[in-house]
XYZ file of C-alpha atoms in Angstrom:
283
model
C -35.063 -7.041 4.557
C -38.454 -7.213 5.851
C -41.186 -5.805 7.931
C -43.971 -8.357 9.195
C -46.804 -8.857 11.486
C -47.961 -12.061 12.994
C -51.354 -11.872 14.616
C -54.100 -13.819 16.296
C -57.806 -12.963 16.449
C -59.170 -11.999 19.798
C -61.300 -15.212 19.894
C -58.399 -17.352 19.145
C -59.751 -18.977 16.061
C -57.480 -17.268 13.376
C -53.699 -16.917 12.921
C -52.017 -14.935 10.264
C -48.833 -13.346 9.013
C -48.393 -10.443 6.709
C -45.146 -9.299 5.329
C -43.455 -6.927 2.791
C -39.970 -6.516 1.590
C -37.499 -5.270 -1.013
C -36.984 -9.019 -1.851
C -38.326 -11.334 -4.541
C -41.314 -13.440 -3.472
C -40.974 -12.793 0.250
C -44.112 -14.813 0.914
C -42.251 -17.830 -0.044
C -39.950 -17.610 2.776
C -41.165 -15.766 5.777
C -44.614 -17.074 7.012
C -45.431 -20.514 8.635
C -48.769 -21.117 10.253
C -50.601 -24.016 11.637
C -54.209 -24.126 13.023
C -54.286 -24.865 16.725
C -50.575 -24.329 17.127
C -49.442 -20.918 16.032
C -47.832 -18.657 13.570
C -44.473 -17.213 12.841
C -42.279 -14.979 10.664
C -38.621 -15.787 10.063
C -36.573 -12.987 8.466
C -33.441 -10.963 8.217
C -30.768 -13.846 7.462
C -33.676 -16.090 7.124
C -33.246 -19.595 8.614
C -35.949 -21.575 6.945
C -35.511 -24.421 9.561
C -37.318 -22.206 11.970
C -40.712 -22.622 10.032
C -40.940 -26.381 10.680
C -39.038 -26.495 13.970
C -40.814 -23.436 15.515
C -44.188 -24.898 14.744
C -42.929 -28.250 16.081
C -42.089 -26.600 19.352
C -45.180 -24.894 19.782
C -47.260 -28.049 18.849
C -45.212 -29.691 21.653
C -46.487 -27.091 24.190
C -43.895 -24.263 23.996
C -44.962 -20.911 24.251
C -44.095 -18.508 21.214
C -41.229 -16.967 23.304
C -39.887 -20.473 24.249
C -40.062 -21.762 20.732
C -37.916 -18.837 19.388
C -35.418 -18.899 22.219
C -34.845 -22.611 22.060
C -34.424 -22.639 18.287
C -32.118 -19.504 18.301
C -30.074 -20.917 21.181
C -29.009 -23.617 18.936
C -28.618 -21.500 15.927
C -24.999 -20.378 15.264
C -26.324 -17.481 13.030
C -28.708 -16.101 15.622
C -27.150 -12.836 15.810
C -28.215 -12.057 12.226
C -31.818 -13.492 12.563
C -35.058 -11.813 13.273
C -38.348 -13.497 13.985
C -41.759 -13.060 15.607
C -44.361 -15.632 16.713
C -47.852 -16.057 18.439
C -49.071 -19.329 19.727
C -52.478 -20.553 19.750
C -53.116 -19.590 23.301
C -52.133 -15.952 22.393
C -48.662 -15.464 23.700
C -46.385 -13.387 21.644
C -42.717 -12.832 21.138
C -40.489 -10.928 18.801
C -36.581 -11.303 18.550
C -34.106 -9.267 16.741
C -30.384 -10.322 16.572
C -27.674 -7.854 17.298
C -26.145 -8.038 13.868
C -29.350 -7.363 11.996
C -29.074 -4.550 9.391
C -30.426 -1.390 10.828
C -32.901 -0.053 11.556
C -34.061 -3.212 13.187
C -36.439 -4.017 15.941
C -39.940 -5.233 17.049
C -42.760 -5.125 19.407
C -44.974 -7.814 20.755
C -48.108 -7.679 22.919
C -50.990 -9.898 24.255
C -53.711 -7.247 24.672
C -57.474 -7.807 24.400
C -57.403 -6.485 20.847
C -55.610 -9.728 19.809
C -52.017 -10.782 20.291
C -49.457 -9.768 17.661
C -45.774 -9.580 17.132
C -44.475 -6.990 14.676
C -40.783 -6.722 13.539
C -38.608 -5.484 10.755
C -35.088 -4.866 9.575
C -33.405 -2.485 7.060
C -36.361 -0.174 7.809
C -36.173 3.610 7.299
C -36.555 3.629 11.228
C -38.677 2.735 14.247
C -41.531 4.818 12.944
C -42.442 1.734 10.712
C -43.051 -0.546 13.738
C -44.782 2.139 15.524
C -47.206 2.820 12.737
C -47.897 -1.047 12.336
C -48.662 -1.437 16.127
C -50.947 1.774 16.142
C -52.882 0.287 13.041
C -53.163 -3.127 14.606
C -54.569 -1.567 17.890
C -56.863 0.758 16.060
C -58.704 -2.020 14.030
C -59.738 -3.851 17.104
C -63.324 -3.593 16.049
C -62.666 -5.184 12.612
C -63.861 -8.889 12.545
C -61.563 -9.796 9.734
C -58.069 -10.907 10.727
C -56.923 -10.506 7.131
C -58.038 -6.932 7.056
C -56.391 -6.182 10.326
C -52.947 -7.524 9.126
C -53.236 -5.720 5.852
C -54.049 -2.478 7.670
C -50.948 -3.040 9.831
C -48.995 -3.638 6.716
C -50.215 -0.686 4.724
C -49.349 1.474 7.729
C -45.760 0.351 8.008
C -45.551 0.817 4.190
C -46.818 4.310 4.401
C -44.125 5.126 7.213
C -41.349 4.153 4.664
C -41.040 0.449 5.114
C -37.920 -1.188 3.818
C -35.541 1.639 3.317
C -34.181 -0.027 0.002
C -37.820 0.182 -1.607
C -40.725 -2.108 -2.475
C -40.915 -5.542 -4.372
C -43.059 -8.175 -2.644
C -45.583 -8.825 -0.002
C -47.727 -11.665 1.150
C -50.879 -12.241 3.595
C -51.711 -15.718 4.916
C -54.403 -16.374 7.645
C -55.664 -19.902 8.728
C -58.632 -20.853 10.776
C -60.445 -24.148 11.301
C -62.690 -24.762 8.235
C -62.643 -21.142 7.358
C -61.326 -21.357 3.926
C -62.305 -22.382 0.446
C -64.226 -25.844 0.507
C -63.832 -26.066 4.126
C -60.081 -25.959 4.193
C -58.228 -24.095 7.076
C -56.512 -21.766 4.730
C -58.625 -18.597 4.920
C -56.330 -16.409 2.683
C -53.121 -17.011 1.040
C -52.141 -14.256 -1.247
C -48.769 -13.195 -2.648
C -47.547 -10.127 -4.781
C -44.162 -11.493 -5.738
C -42.686 -8.685 -7.891
C -44.468 -5.404 -8.066
C -43.652 -1.766 -7.752
C -46.302 -1.391 -5.228
C -46.872 -4.934 -3.566
C -48.810 -3.743 -0.517
C -51.415 -1.956 -2.844
C -51.331 -5.133 -5.207
C -52.116 -7.437 -2.131
C -55.010 -4.971 -0.990
C -56.649 -5.402 -4.415
C -56.225 -9.184 -4.485
C -57.732 -9.288 -0.888
C -60.779 -7.213 -2.125
C -61.220 -9.814 -4.987
C -60.623 -12.655 -2.620
C -63.541 -11.316 -0.300
C -65.889 -11.022 -3.300
C -65.296 -14.656 -4.347
C -64.895 -16.505 -1.176
C -66.250 -14.180 1.519
C -68.950 -15.202 3.878
C -71.891 -12.865 4.547
C -72.981 -13.100 8.176
C -76.304 -15.050 8.615
C -78.142 -11.844 9.810
C -77.350 -10.009 6.735
C -78.565 -12.724 4.282
C -81.769 -12.003 2.213
C -85.025 -13.873 2.631
C -85.391 -16.411 -0.047
C -88.997 -15.528 -0.707
C -91.219 -15.657 -3.747
C -90.170 -12.053 -4.921
C -86.469 -12.771 -4.680
C -86.817 -16.060 -6.378
C -88.838 -14.620 -9.366
C -85.972 -11.946 -9.779
C -83.207 -14.570 -9.744
C -85.213 -16.707 -12.174
C -85.422 -13.559 -14.485
C -81.723 -12.710 -14.192
C -80.510 -16.364 -14.664
C -82.766 -16.520 -17.819
C -81.106 -13.361 -19.102
C -77.520 -14.738 -18.812
C -78.580 -17.891 -20.730
C -78.599 -20.107 -17.711
C -81.889 -21.991 -17.749
C -82.979 -25.561 -17.079
C -85.989 -25.213 -15.010
C -84.588 -25.827 -11.566
C -83.782 -22.710 -10.074
C -81.541 -23.915 -7.361
C -79.674 -25.955 -9.770
C -79.311 -23.032 -12.331
C -78.086 -20.718 -9.658
C -75.527 -23.166 -8.668
C -74.290 -23.736 -12.175
C -74.107 -20.028 -12.935
C -72.089 -19.336 -9.796
C -69.704 -22.086 -10.358
C -68.949 -20.719 -13.710
C -68.255 -17.435 -12.297
C -65.989 -18.704 -9.431
C -68.565 -17.764 -6.985
C -69.513 -21.314 -5.940
C -68.569 -20.507 -2.318
C -71.293 -17.756 -2.113
C -73.927 -20.525 -2.672
C -75.472 -21.806 0.463
C -76.222 -25.623 0.965
C -79.479 -26.764 -0.540
C -82.586 -26.345 1.720
C -81.525 -22.871 3.123
C -84.073 -20.076 2.752
C -81.794 -17.148 2.300
C -79.515 -15.776 -0.470
C -76.113 -13.837 -0.177
C -76.512 -10.385 -1.352
C -73.081 -10.239 -2.806
C -74.142 -13.198 -5.166
C -77.220 -11.185 -6.034
C -75.311 -8.154 -6.743
C -72.985 -10.017 -9.125
C -75.843 -11.757 -10.869
C -77.363 -8.163 -11.404
C -74.354 -6.886 -12.764
C -74.233 -9.706 -15.250
C -77.542 -8.798 -16.447
C -75.891 -5.273 -17.498
């Protein structure tokens, strides 16, 4: 019912799952992730117990392959199951039961471009997995794991994806302290019922990056007198005025859901994305 990719960033800090299917709200069933442990996708005749038990096995030291094999060995419905996993050490595995609806299969690798496990069932053919793997490898220079996983999902979708059609998609990525408010959840996006769910997911990821993204320190702007004067003028134009520039900027950003773009007090730089949005608000 599904095609998915489980991936790990080359530096090992981030783990993620991207999935699409002709199935309502697939993101509520397939992905399971834990920082420092691993990530997995359970699909076909989904056994939801794999989510908790697979992570528990990896947490206890099992590799991705060992976790899948040990779980499936005790699963009477294993012939109908499909799963992929990557553990925190970068070991990857994919499994496809003999009774999965065709076309069904997968590929896993632990190359320098980042470990992955790609798998799918009820697909138009093996070209879906081949396209996903090619897109993953081609994106090795991309620093964003969400973007890499999305690129693989888009490639699978463009190759035909689920042979029954399209309905839902999801993208989840975790990294230590990498998410909103310092949480471990970097991205958790779902398109639960849409005619073009992968495209919808891409639009949401763009919005997510705008609101919650982090500009590299070397790309931040010097918080000098000229920039401070411009920001003061722009804030005044929006009606955000109180005399304290830093406080006014923080209040305006919070009202626009851009609070993650404001750096802690005392820094001498400004995020250019935040400035761009402030200039846009000025018309």
